[in-house]
Amino acid sequence: MDKIEDIFKSFPVLETERLRLVEIEQEYLTDLYTLFGDEEVTRFYNIKTFGKEEDGQIYLDWFRNRFKDKMGIRWGIELKENPGIIGTIGFNNFTVHHKANIGYDLQSAYWGKGYITEALNKVLDFGFTNLLLNRIEAEVLIGNVASERVLSKLGFQREGILREWMLWDGRYFDMIMYSLLKRDFKKS
């Protein structure tokens, strides 16, 4: 367990061929507004589309506190050649059962370029290798076909429908449960 404890001493920065996965700092508040101020991005998300930059502060604080409290890790997705984040990705929570829940989002201007697949592959490897996870789960709102494609491409298995699993904005929503086990992960 010392290995896992060491992870939370300083925020782990990860790199892929095109991306840097970085800590979401105060300087990225405008980037969060650009991300979550887009109705195309929030369409399948359980948050209201941001109306002003300050709306992002609660999420920025939540991301940072999850790491500080050793309950999750959320990275900002940054293109290596461009400063600023274009999305976020990470583990929203960990459990004592060596499993975690993953989430991700990306500015719509960057959709269809393979960035989420690239970042997710790196984060999955980190979860299985460094966090000693055995199972990584993802819940997808019905209709989010692009997210389902990404998960399937990386080997996630569709397990079924979680009926009325999420309460948001006064309504219940069904979600599709996906999971990936360590033994099934194929690092690319």
Short mmCIF file of N, CA and C in Angstrom, two decimals:
data_model
loop_
_atom_site.label_atom_id
_atom_site.label_comp_id
_atom_site.label_asym_id
_atom_site.label_seq_id
_atom_site.Cartn_x
_atom_site.Cartn_y
_atom_site.Cartn_z
N MET A 1 0.81 -1.21 0.00
CA MET A 1 0.00 0.00 0.00
C MET A 1 0.85 1.27 0.00
N ASP A 2 2.12 1.16 0.38
CA ASP A 2 2.98 2.34 0.35
C ASP A 2 3.01 2.95 -1.04
N LYS A 3 3.00 2.11 -2.05
CA LYS A 3 3.06 2.57 -3.43
C LYS A 3 1.88 3.49 -3.74
N ILE A 4 0.69 3.11 -3.33
CA ILE A 4 -0.49 3.92 -3.58
C ILE A 4 -0.42 5.22 -2.79
N GLU A 5 -0.01 5.15 -1.55
CA GLU A 5 0.11 6.36 -0.73
C GLU A 5 1.07 7.36 -1.36
N ASP A 6 2.15 6.86 -1.96
CA ASP A 6 3.13 7.73 -2.60
C ASP A 6 2.53 8.52 -3.76
N ILE A 7 1.56 7.95 -4.43
CA ILE A 7 0.92 8.63 -5.56
C ILE A 7 0.31 9.95 -5.14
N PHE A 8 -0.21 10.00 -3.92
CA PHE A 8 -0.92 11.19 -3.47
C PHE A 8 -0.01 12.23 -2.81
N LYS A 9 1.29 12.00 -2.83
CA LYS A 9 2.22 13.00 -2.29
C LYS A 9 2.37 14.18 -3.23
N SER A 10 2.37 13.92 -4.52
CA SER A 10 2.36 14.99 -5.52
C SER A 10 1.58 14.49 -6.72
N PHE A 11 0.91 15.40 -7.39
CA PHE A 11 0.00 15.01 -8.47
C PHE A 11 0.77 14.35 -9.61
N PRO A 12 0.35 13.16 -10.04
CA PRO A 12 1.06 12.46 -11.11
C PRO A 12 0.70 13.02 -12.49
N VAL A 13 1.68 13.51 -13.19
CA VAL A 13 1.49 13.98 -14.56
C VAL A 13 1.78 12.81 -15.50
N LEU A 14 0.89 12.57 -16.45
CA LEU A 14 1.04 11.47 -17.40
C LEU A 14 1.20 12.05 -18.80
N GLU A 15 1.92 11.31 -19.64
CA GLU A 15 2.10 11.76 -21.02
C GLU A 15 1.81 10.63 -22.00
N THR A 16 1.25 11.02 -23.14
CA THR A 16 1.06 10.12 -24.26
C THR A 16 1.80 10.74 -25.44
N GLU A 17 1.61 10.18 -26.60
CA GLU A 17 2.29 10.71 -27.79
C GLU A 17 1.92 12.18 -28.03
N ARG A 18 0.63 12.52 -27.90
CA ARG A 18 0.18 13.88 -28.22
C ARG A 18 -0.28 14.70 -27.02
N LEU A 19 -0.43 14.06 -25.86
CA LEU A 19 -1.11 14.70 -24.74
C LEU A 19 -0.27 14.71 -23.47
N ARG A 20 -0.56 15.69 -22.62
CA ARG A 20 -0.09 15.70 -21.24
C ARG A 20 -1.35 15.70 -20.37
N LEU A 21 -1.37 14.85 -19.38
CA LEU A 21 -2.48 14.80 -18.43
C LEU A 21 -1.97 15.46 -17.16
N VAL A 22 -2.56 16.59 -16.81
CA VAL A 22 -2.02 17.47 -15.77
C VAL A 22 -3.04 17.74 -14.67
N GLU A 23 -2.55 18.26 -13.57
CA GLU A 23 -3.42 18.67 -12.47
C GLU A 23 -4.28 19.84 -12.92
N ILE A 24 -5.54 19.83 -12.53
CA ILE A 24 -6.46 20.91 -12.90
C ILE A 24 -6.29 22.03 -11.87
N GLU A 25 -5.57 23.05 -12.28
CA GLU A 25 -5.22 24.18 -11.42
C GLU A 25 -6.15 25.36 -11.69
N GLN A 26 -6.06 26.38 -10.83
CA GLN A 26 -6.89 27.57 -10.95
C GLN A 26 -6.74 28.23 -12.32
N GLU A 27 -5.56 28.17 -12.89
CA GLU A 27 -5.31 28.80 -14.19
C GLU A 27 -6.17 28.21 -15.31
N TYR A 28 -6.79 27.06 -15.07
CA TYR A 28 -7.61 26.40 -16.09
C TYR A 28 -9.10 26.69 -15.96
N LEU A 29 -9.47 27.64 -15.13
CA LEU A 29 -10.89 27.96 -14.92
C LEU A 29 -11.56 28.36 -16.23
N THR A 30 -10.90 29.18 -17.03
CA THR A 30 -11.46 29.58 -18.32
C THR A 30 -11.63 28.38 -19.24
N ASP A 31 -10.68 27.45 -19.20
CA ASP A 31 -10.78 26.24 -20.03
C ASP A 31 -11.97 25.38 -19.60
N LEU A 32 -12.22 25.30 -18.29
CA LEU A 32 -13.38 24.55 -17.81
C LEU A 32 -14.67 25.19 -18.30
N TYR A 33 -14.68 26.53 -18.32
CA TYR A 33 -15.86 27.24 -18.82
C TYR A 33 -16.07 26.93 -20.31
N THR A 34 -15.00 26.94 -21.09
CA THR A 34 -15.10 26.62 -22.51
C THR A 34 -15.65 25.20 -22.69
N LEU A 35 -15.17 24.29 -21.88
CA LEU A 35 -15.60 22.89 -21.95
C LEU A 35 -17.07 22.74 -21.57
N PHE A 36 -17.42 23.17 -20.37
CA PHE A 36 -18.77 22.92 -19.85
C PHE A 36 -19.75 24.04 -20.17
N GLY A 37 -19.31 25.04 -20.92
CA GLY A 37 -20.21 26.07 -21.42
C GLY A 37 -20.79 25.68 -22.78
N ASP A 38 -20.43 24.51 -23.26
CA ASP A 38 -20.85 23.99 -24.55
C ASP A 38 -21.97 22.97 -24.35
N GLU A 39 -23.15 23.27 -24.87
CA GLU A 39 -24.30 22.37 -24.69
C GLU A 39 -24.07 21.00 -25.32
N GLU A 40 -23.23 20.92 -26.34
CA GLU A 40 -22.92 19.63 -26.95
C GLU A 40 -22.17 18.74 -25.96
N VAL A 41 -21.31 19.35 -25.14
CA VAL A 41 -20.54 18.59 -24.14
C VAL A 41 -21.44 18.19 -22.98
N THR A 42 -22.27 19.09 -22.51
CA THR A 42 -23.08 18.82 -21.32
C THR A 42 -24.35 18.01 -21.62
N ARG A 43 -24.61 17.77 -22.87
CA ARG A 43 -25.82 17.05 -23.27
C ARG A 43 -25.95 15.69 -22.58
N PHE A 44 -24.83 14.99 -22.41
CA PHE A 44 -24.86 13.67 -21.78
C PHE A 44 -24.19 13.71 -20.41
N TYR A 45 -24.17 14.85 -19.80
CA TYR A 45 -23.49 15.06 -18.52
C TYR A 45 -24.51 15.50 -17.49
N ASN A 46 -24.30 15.15 -16.24
CA ASN A 46 -25.26 15.54 -15.20
C ASN A 46 -24.90 16.88 -14.57
N ILE A 47 -24.60 17.86 -15.44
CA ILE A 47 -24.39 19.22 -14.97
C ILE A 47 -25.12 20.17 -15.92
N LYS A 48 -25.47 21.32 -15.40
CA LYS A 48 -26.08 22.36 -16.25
C LYS A 48 -24.96 23.04 -17.02
N THR A 49 -25.25 23.40 -18.24
CA THR A 49 -24.28 24.12 -19.06
C THR A 49 -23.90 25.42 -18.35
N PHE A 50 -22.60 25.67 -18.26
CA PHE A 50 -22.12 26.86 -17.58
C PHE A 50 -22.58 28.12 -18.32
N GLY A 51 -23.02 29.10 -17.54
CA GLY A 51 -23.41 30.39 -18.10
C GLY A 51 -22.33 31.43 -17.94
N LYS A 52 -21.42 31.19 -16.99
CA LYS A 52 -20.32 32.13 -16.75
C LYS A 52 -19.12 31.36 -16.24
N GLU A 53 -17.96 31.97 -16.36
CA GLU A 53 -16.71 31.31 -16.01
C GLU A 53 -16.70 30.82 -14.56
N GLU A 54 -17.25 31.60 -13.66
CA GLU A 54 -17.22 31.24 -12.23
C GLU A 54 -17.97 29.95 -11.93
N ASP A 55 -18.85 29.52 -12.84
CA ASP A 55 -19.58 28.27 -12.63
C ASP A 55 -18.63 27.08 -12.52
N GLY A 56 -17.45 27.20 -13.08
CA GLY A 56 -16.48 26.12 -13.05
C GLY A 56 -15.74 25.96 -11.74
N GLN A 57 -15.82 26.95 -10.87
CA GLN A 57 -15.04 26.89 -9.63
C GLN A 57 -15.42 25.70 -8.76
N ILE A 58 -16.69 25.37 -8.69
CA ILE A 58 -17.12 24.25 -7.85
C ILE A 58 -16.53 22.92 -8.36
N TYR A 59 -16.42 22.78 -9.68
CA TYR A 59 -15.84 21.56 -10.24
C TYR A 59 -14.33 21.53 -10.06
N LEU A 60 -13.71 22.66 -10.26
CA LEU A 60 -12.27 22.75 -10.05
C LEU A 60 -11.93 22.37 -8.60
N ASP A 61 -12.69 22.91 -7.66
CA ASP A 61 -12.47 22.60 -6.24
C ASP A 61 -12.75 21.12 -5.96
N TRP A 62 -13.79 20.58 -6.57
CA TRP A 62 -14.14 19.18 -6.35
C TRP A 62 -13.02 18.27 -6.86
N PHE A 63 -12.53 18.54 -8.09
CA PHE A 63 -11.44 17.74 -8.64
C PHE A 63 -10.23 17.77 -7.71
N ARG A 64 -9.86 18.94 -7.24
CA ARG A 64 -8.68 19.09 -6.39
C ARG A 64 -8.88 18.41 -5.03
N ASN A 65 -10.07 18.54 -4.46
CA ASN A 65 -10.33 17.94 -3.15
C ASN A 65 -10.39 16.41 -3.21
N ARG A 66 -10.87 15.85 -4.32
CA ARG A 66 -10.88 14.39 -4.45
C ARG A 66 -9.45 13.85 -4.36
N PHE A 67 -8.51 14.55 -4.99
CA PHE A 67 -7.11 14.13 -4.94
C PHE A 67 -6.54 14.34 -3.54
N LYS A 68 -6.79 15.51 -2.97
CA LYS A 68 -6.27 15.82 -1.63
C LYS A 68 -6.78 14.81 -0.60
N ASP A 69 -8.03 14.39 -0.74
CA ASP A 69 -8.64 13.44 0.19
C ASP A 69 -8.38 11.97 -0.20
N LYS A 70 -7.57 11.77 -1.24
CA LYS A 70 -7.20 10.43 -1.72
C LYS A 70 -8.42 9.60 -2.11
N MET A 71 -9.39 10.26 -2.70
CA MET A 71 -10.63 9.59 -3.10
C MET A 71 -10.80 9.50 -4.61
N GLY A 72 -9.95 10.21 -5.37
CA GLY A 72 -10.05 10.21 -6.82
C GLY A 72 -8.92 11.01 -7.44
N ILE A 73 -8.77 10.86 -8.74
CA ILE A 73 -7.78 11.63 -9.49
C ILE A 73 -8.43 12.05 -10.79
N ARG A 74 -8.47 13.35 -11.04
CA ARG A 74 -9.02 13.87 -12.30
C ARG A 74 -7.94 14.73 -12.94
N TRP A 75 -7.56 14.36 -14.15
CA TRP A 75 -6.54 15.08 -14.89
C TRP A 75 -7.19 16.05 -15.88
N GLY A 76 -6.49 17.12 -16.17
CA GLY A 76 -6.82 17.96 -17.30
C GLY A 76 -6.10 17.40 -18.52
N ILE A 77 -6.77 17.39 -19.65
CA ILE A 77 -6.17 16.89 -20.90
C ILE A 77 -5.62 18.10 -21.66
N GLU A 78 -4.32 18.06 -21.90
CA GLU A 78 -3.66 19.19 -22.56
C GLU A 78 -2.91 18.67 -23.80
N LEU A 79 -3.06 19.36 -24.91
CA LEU A 79 -2.26 19.04 -26.09
C LEU A 79 -0.82 19.46 -25.81
N LYS A 80 0.15 18.63 -26.16
CA LYS A 80 1.55 18.95 -25.86
C LYS A 80 1.99 20.27 -26.50
N GLU A 81 1.46 20.57 -27.68
CA GLU A 81 1.90 21.78 -28.35
C GLU A 81 1.09 23.02 -27.98
N ASN A 82 0.06 22.87 -27.15
CA ASN A 82 -0.80 23.99 -26.77
C ASN A 82 -1.04 24.01 -25.26
N PRO A 83 -0.72 25.10 -24.58
CA PRO A 83 -1.06 25.17 -23.16
C PRO A 83 -2.58 25.33 -22.99
N GLY A 84 -3.10 24.87 -21.88
CA GLY A 84 -4.53 24.92 -21.60
C GLY A 84 -5.15 23.55 -21.78
N ILE A 85 -6.19 23.29 -21.02
CA ILE A 85 -6.82 21.97 -21.09
C ILE A 85 -8.02 21.98 -22.03
N ILE A 86 -8.19 20.86 -22.73
CA ILE A 86 -9.29 20.71 -23.69
C ILE A 86 -10.33 19.72 -23.19
N GLY A 87 -10.07 19.14 -22.02
CA GLY A 87 -11.00 18.18 -21.44
C GLY A 87 -10.48 17.71 -20.10
N THR A 88 -11.22 16.78 -19.49
CA THR A 88 -10.79 16.18 -18.23
C THR A 88 -11.02 14.68 -18.30
N ILE A 89 -10.28 13.96 -17.49
CA ILE A 89 -10.40 12.50 -17.46
C ILE A 89 -9.90 12.01 -16.11
N GLY A 90 -10.49 10.96 -15.60
CA GLY A 90 -9.95 10.39 -14.38
C GLY A 90 -10.92 9.54 -13.60
N PHE A 91 -10.44 9.16 -12.43
CA PHE A 91 -11.19 8.31 -11.52
C PHE A 91 -11.95 9.19 -10.55
N ASN A 92 -13.27 9.09 -10.58
CA ASN A 92 -14.11 9.90 -9.70
C ASN A 92 -14.09 9.38 -8.27
N ASN A 93 -13.88 8.08 -8.12
CA ASN A 93 -13.81 7.50 -6.78
C ASN A 93 -13.12 6.15 -6.84
N PHE A 94 -12.58 5.77 -5.70
CA PHE A 94 -11.97 4.46 -5.51
C PHE A 94 -12.74 3.74 -4.42
N THR A 95 -12.70 2.42 -4.43
CA THR A 95 -13.29 1.67 -3.33
C THR A 95 -12.25 0.71 -2.76
N VAL A 96 -12.53 0.19 -1.58
CA VAL A 96 -11.63 -0.77 -0.94
C VAL A 96 -11.59 -2.09 -1.69
N HIS A 97 -12.49 -2.26 -2.64
CA HIS A 97 -12.57 -3.52 -3.39
C HIS A 97 -11.73 -3.48 -4.67
N HIS A 98 -10.75 -2.57 -4.71
CA HIS A 98 -9.84 -2.44 -5.86
C HIS A 98 -10.60 -2.15 -7.15
N LYS A 99 -11.59 -1.26 -7.04
CA LYS A 99 -12.29 -0.83 -8.23
C LYS A 99 -12.47 0.69 -8.17
N ALA A 100 -12.71 1.25 -9.35
CA ALA A 100 -12.89 2.69 -9.45
C ALA A 100 -13.86 2.99 -10.59
N ASN A 101 -14.41 4.18 -10.54
CA ASN A 101 -15.31 4.68 -11.57
C ASN A 101 -14.56 5.73 -12.37
N ILE A 102 -14.67 5.67 -13.68
CA ILE A 102 -13.95 6.60 -14.55
C ILE A 102 -14.92 7.50 -15.30
N GLY A 103 -14.45 8.71 -15.58
CA GLY A 103 -15.23 9.65 -16.38
C GLY A 103 -14.31 10.49 -17.24
N TYR A 104 -14.86 11.08 -18.27
CA TYR A 104 -14.07 11.91 -19.17
C TYR A 104 -14.98 12.83 -19.96
N ASP A 105 -14.41 13.90 -20.48
CA ASP A 105 -15.12 14.86 -21.32
C ASP A 105 -14.10 15.59 -22.17
N LEU A 106 -14.56 16.19 -23.26
CA LEU A 106 -13.66 16.84 -24.20
C LEU A 106 -14.41 17.95 -24.92
N GLN A 107 -13.73 19.07 -25.14
CA GLN A 107 -14.33 20.16 -25.91
C GLN A 107 -14.76 19.62 -27.27
N SER A 108 -15.92 20.03 -27.72
CA SER A 108 -16.47 19.48 -28.97
C SER A 108 -15.59 19.79 -30.18
N ALA A 109 -14.81 20.86 -30.14
CA ALA A 109 -13.91 21.19 -31.26
C ALA A 109 -12.85 20.11 -31.47
N TYR A 110 -12.62 19.26 -30.46
CA TYR A 110 -11.57 18.24 -30.52
C TYR A 110 -12.12 16.82 -30.67
N TRP A 111 -13.42 16.68 -30.83
CA TRP A 111 -14.03 15.37 -30.99
C TRP A 111 -13.55 14.72 -32.29
N GLY A 112 -13.52 13.39 -32.29
CA GLY A 112 -13.23 12.63 -33.49
C GLY A 112 -11.75 12.57 -33.87
N LYS A 113 -10.87 12.98 -32.98
CA LYS A 113 -9.44 12.97 -33.27
C LYS A 113 -8.68 11.91 -32.46
N GLY A 114 -9.40 11.11 -31.69
CA GLY A 114 -8.78 10.03 -30.92
C GLY A 114 -8.16 10.46 -29.60
N TYR A 115 -8.38 11.69 -29.18
CA TYR A 115 -7.75 12.18 -27.94
C TYR A 115 -8.26 11.44 -26.70
N ILE A 116 -9.57 11.21 -26.63
CA ILE A 116 -10.10 10.52 -25.45
C ILE A 116 -9.60 9.08 -25.40
N THR A 117 -9.59 8.40 -26.52
CA THR A 117 -9.08 7.02 -26.55
C THR A 117 -7.62 6.99 -26.09
N GLU A 118 -6.82 7.92 -26.57
CA GLU A 118 -5.40 7.99 -26.21
C GLU A 118 -5.23 8.27 -24.71
N ALA A 119 -5.97 9.25 -24.21
CA ALA A 119 -5.87 9.60 -22.78
C ALA A 119 -6.40 8.47 -21.91
N LEU A 120 -7.52 7.88 -22.31
CA LEU A 120 -8.14 6.83 -21.51
C LEU A 120 -7.23 5.61 -21.41
N ASN A 121 -6.58 5.25 -22.49
CA ASN A 121 -5.65 4.12 -22.47
C ASN A 121 -4.55 4.36 -21.43
N LYS A 122 -4.02 5.56 -21.37
CA LYS A 122 -2.96 5.90 -20.41
C LYS A 122 -3.49 5.85 -18.98
N VAL A 123 -4.68 6.39 -18.77
CA VAL A 123 -5.27 6.42 -17.43
C VAL A 123 -5.63 5.02 -16.95
N LEU A 124 -6.12 4.18 -17.85
CA LEU A 124 -6.42 2.79 -17.48
C LEU A 124 -5.15 2.07 -17.04
N ASP A 125 -4.08 2.24 -17.81
CA ASP A 125 -2.80 1.63 -17.46
C ASP A 125 -2.34 2.10 -16.08
N PHE A 126 -2.47 3.40 -15.82
CA PHE A 126 -2.10 3.95 -14.51
C PHE A 126 -2.95 3.32 -13.41
N GLY A 127 -4.24 3.17 -13.65
CA GLY A 127 -5.14 2.60 -12.65
C GLY A 127 -4.81 1.15 -12.32
N PHE A 128 -4.58 0.36 -13.35
CA PHE A 128 -4.28 -1.05 -13.11
C PHE A 128 -2.87 -1.25 -12.55
N THR A 129 -1.92 -0.46 -13.00
CA THR A 129 -0.53 -0.63 -12.59
C THR A 129 -0.20 0.07 -11.28
N ASN A 130 -0.54 1.34 -11.17
CA ASN A 130 -0.14 2.15 -10.01
C ASN A 130 -1.14 2.13 -8.87
N LEU A 131 -2.43 2.11 -9.20
CA LEU A 131 -3.46 2.12 -8.16
C LEU A 131 -3.90 0.72 -7.77
N LEU A 132 -3.34 -0.27 -8.46
CA LEU A 132 -3.63 -1.69 -8.19
C LEU A 132 -5.11 -2.03 -8.30
N LEU A 133 -5.79 -1.37 -9.25
CA LEU A 133 -7.20 -1.64 -9.47
C LEU A 133 -7.37 -2.98 -10.17
N ASN A 134 -8.47 -3.61 -9.91
CA ASN A 134 -8.83 -4.85 -10.61
C ASN A 134 -9.99 -4.60 -11.57
N ARG A 135 -10.84 -3.62 -11.27
CA ARG A 135 -12.04 -3.35 -12.07
C ARG A 135 -12.21 -1.84 -12.21
N ILE A 136 -12.46 -1.41 -13.44
CA ILE A 136 -12.75 -0.01 -13.71
C ILE A 136 -14.12 0.05 -14.37
N GLU A 137 -14.98 0.88 -13.81
CA GLU A 137 -16.36 0.99 -14.28
C GLU A 137 -16.59 2.34 -14.95
N ALA A 138 -17.52 2.34 -15.89
CA ALA A 138 -17.97 3.57 -16.54
C ALA A 138 -19.47 3.47 -16.74
N GLU A 139 -20.18 4.51 -16.33
CA GLU A 139 -21.62 4.56 -16.57
C GLU A 139 -21.86 5.56 -17.69
N VAL A 140 -22.66 5.17 -18.66
CA VAL A 140 -22.90 6.01 -19.83
C VAL A 140 -24.39 6.27 -19.95
N LEU A 141 -24.74 7.53 -20.11
CA LEU A 141 -26.14 7.90 -20.32
C LEU A 141 -26.60 7.33 -21.66
N ILE A 142 -27.77 6.72 -21.67
CA ILE A 142 -28.30 6.15 -22.90
C ILE A 142 -28.37 7.23 -23.98
N GLY A 143 -27.83 6.89 -25.14
CA GLY A 143 -27.80 7.83 -26.25
C GLY A 143 -26.40 8.37 -26.53
N ASN A 144 -25.48 8.21 -25.59
CA ASN A 144 -24.11 8.69 -25.77
C ASN A 144 -23.30 7.63 -26.52
N VAL A 145 -23.59 7.49 -27.79
CA VAL A 145 -23.01 6.45 -28.62
C VAL A 145 -21.50 6.62 -28.76
N ALA A 146 -21.03 7.85 -28.87
CA ALA A 146 -19.58 8.08 -29.02
C ALA A 146 -18.82 7.55 -27.82
N SER A 147 -19.33 7.77 -26.63
CA SER A 147 -18.68 7.27 -25.42
C SER A 147 -18.70 5.74 -25.39
N GLU A 148 -19.80 5.15 -25.80
CA GLU A 148 -19.88 3.69 -25.85
C GLU A 148 -18.84 3.12 -26.81
N ARG A 149 -18.63 3.78 -27.95
CA ARG A 149 -17.63 3.33 -28.93
C ARG A 149 -16.22 3.36 -28.35
N VAL A 150 -15.90 4.44 -27.64
CA VAL A 150 -14.57 4.56 -27.03
C VAL A 150 -14.35 3.43 -26.04
N LEU A 151 -15.31 3.19 -25.18
CA LEU A 151 -15.17 2.14 -24.16
C LEU A 151 -15.03 0.76 -24.82
N SER A 152 -15.85 0.49 -25.80
CA SER A 152 -15.77 -0.80 -26.49
C SER A 152 -14.42 -0.99 -27.17
N LYS A 153 -13.90 0.07 -27.78
CA LYS A 153 -12.61 0.01 -28.47
C LYS A 153 -11.49 -0.38 -27.51
N LEU A 154 -11.61 0.03 -26.24
CA LEU A 154 -10.57 -0.26 -25.26
C LEU A 154 -10.85 -1.53 -24.45
N GLY A 155 -11.87 -2.29 -24.85
CA GLY A 155 -12.10 -3.59 -24.24
C GLY A 155 -13.12 -3.62 -23.12
N PHE A 156 -13.78 -2.51 -22.83
CA PHE A 156 -14.82 -2.52 -21.81
C PHE A 156 -15.97 -3.41 -22.27
N GLN A 157 -16.59 -4.08 -21.31
CA GLN A 157 -17.74 -4.93 -21.57
C GLN A 157 -19.01 -4.22 -21.10
N ARG A 158 -20.01 -4.27 -21.94
CA ARG A 158 -21.32 -3.72 -21.57
C ARG A 158 -22.00 -4.74 -20.67
N GLU A 159 -22.35 -4.33 -19.45
CA GLU A 159 -22.92 -5.26 -18.49
C GLU A 159 -24.44 -5.19 -18.40
N GLY A 160 -24.99 -4.04 -18.70
CA GLY A 160 -26.44 -3.93 -18.62
C GLY A 160 -26.89 -2.52 -18.30
N ILE A 161 -28.19 -2.40 -18.12
CA ILE A 161 -28.81 -1.10 -17.84
C ILE A 161 -29.01 -0.94 -16.34
N LEU A 162 -28.57 0.18 -15.81
CA LEU A 162 -28.84 0.54 -14.42
C LEU A 162 -30.10 1.41 -14.46
N ARG A 163 -31.22 0.82 -14.09
CA ARG A 163 -32.50 1.50 -14.22
C ARG A 163 -32.62 2.64 -13.21
N GLU A 164 -32.99 3.81 -13.74
CA GLU A 164 -33.17 5.02 -12.93
C GLU A 164 -32.02 5.20 -11.94
N TRP A 165 -30.82 5.01 -12.42
CA TRP A 165 -29.61 5.03 -11.59
C TRP A 165 -29.19 6.42 -11.18
N MET A 166 -29.45 7.41 -12.05
CA MET A 166 -28.98 8.76 -11.76
C MET A 166 -30.17 9.71 -11.62
N LEU A 167 -30.17 10.46 -10.51
CA LEU A 167 -31.14 11.52 -10.31
C LEU A 167 -30.45 12.83 -10.64
N TRP A 168 -30.99 13.53 -11.61
CA TRP A 168 -30.42 14.81 -11.99
C TRP A 168 -31.52 15.74 -12.45
N ASP A 169 -31.47 16.94 -11.95
CA ASP A 169 -32.41 17.98 -12.34
C ASP A 169 -33.86 17.52 -12.17
N GLY A 170 -34.11 16.78 -11.08
CA GLY A 170 -35.46 16.34 -10.76
C GLY A 170 -35.97 15.15 -11.54
N ARG A 171 -35.12 14.53 -12.35
CA ARG A 171 -35.54 13.37 -13.15
C ARG A 171 -34.58 12.22 -12.93
N TYR A 172 -35.09 11.00 -13.10
CA TYR A 172 -34.26 9.81 -13.03
C TYR A 172 -33.86 9.39 -14.44
N PHE A 173 -32.61 8.92 -14.56
CA PHE A 173 -32.09 8.50 -15.86
C PHE A 173 -31.52 7.10 -15.76
N ASP A 174 -31.77 6.31 -16.79
CA ASP A 174 -31.13 5.00 -16.91
C ASP A 174 -29.71 5.21 -17.42
N MET A 175 -28.79 4.37 -16.96
CA MET A 175 -27.41 4.42 -17.40
C MET A 175 -26.99 3.02 -17.86
N ILE A 176 -26.03 2.97 -18.76
CA ILE A 176 -25.47 1.70 -19.21
C ILE A 176 -24.16 1.48 -18.44
N MET A 177 -24.04 0.33 -17.79
CA MET A 177 -22.82 0.00 -17.04
C MET A 177 -21.84 -0.72 -17.95
N TYR A 178 -20.63 -0.19 -17.98
CA TYR A 178 -19.50 -0.82 -18.66
C TYR A 178 -18.43 -1.12 -17.62
N SER A 179 -17.65 -2.16 -17.86
CA SER A 179 -16.53 -2.44 -16.96
C SER A 179 -15.37 -3.05 -17.74
N LEU A 180 -14.19 -2.86 -17.18
CA LEU A 180 -12.98 -3.46 -17.71
C LEU A 180 -12.22 -4.05 -16.54
N LEU A 181 -11.84 -5.32 -16.66
CA LEU A 181 -11.06 -5.99 -15.64
C LEU A 181 -9.58 -5.94 -16.01
N LYS A 182 -8.75 -5.93 -14.99
CA LYS A 182 -7.30 -5.86 -15.22
C LYS A 182 -6.83 -6.97 -16.16
N ARG A 183 -7.35 -8.16 -15.98
CA ARG A 183 -6.90 -9.29 -16.80
C ARG A 183 -7.29 -9.14 -18.27
N ASP A 184 -8.27 -8.28 -18.56
CA ASP A 184 -8.72 -8.08 -19.94
C ASP A 184 -8.11 -6.84 -20.61
N PHE A 185 -7.37 -6.05 -19.84
CA PHE A 185 -6.81 -4.81 -20.38
C PHE A 185 -5.63 -5.09 -21.29
N LYS A 186 -5.69 -4.51 -22.48
CA LYS A 186 -4.61 -4.64 -23.45
C LYS A 186 -4.05 -3.25 -23.72
N LYS A 187 -2.94 -2.94 -23.08
CA LYS A 187 -2.31 -1.63 -23.23
C LYS A 187 -1.90 -1.43 -24.68
N SER A 188 -2.23 -0.27 -25.23
CA SER A 188 -1.80 -0.01 -26.61
C SER A 188 -0.81 1.13 -26.68
#
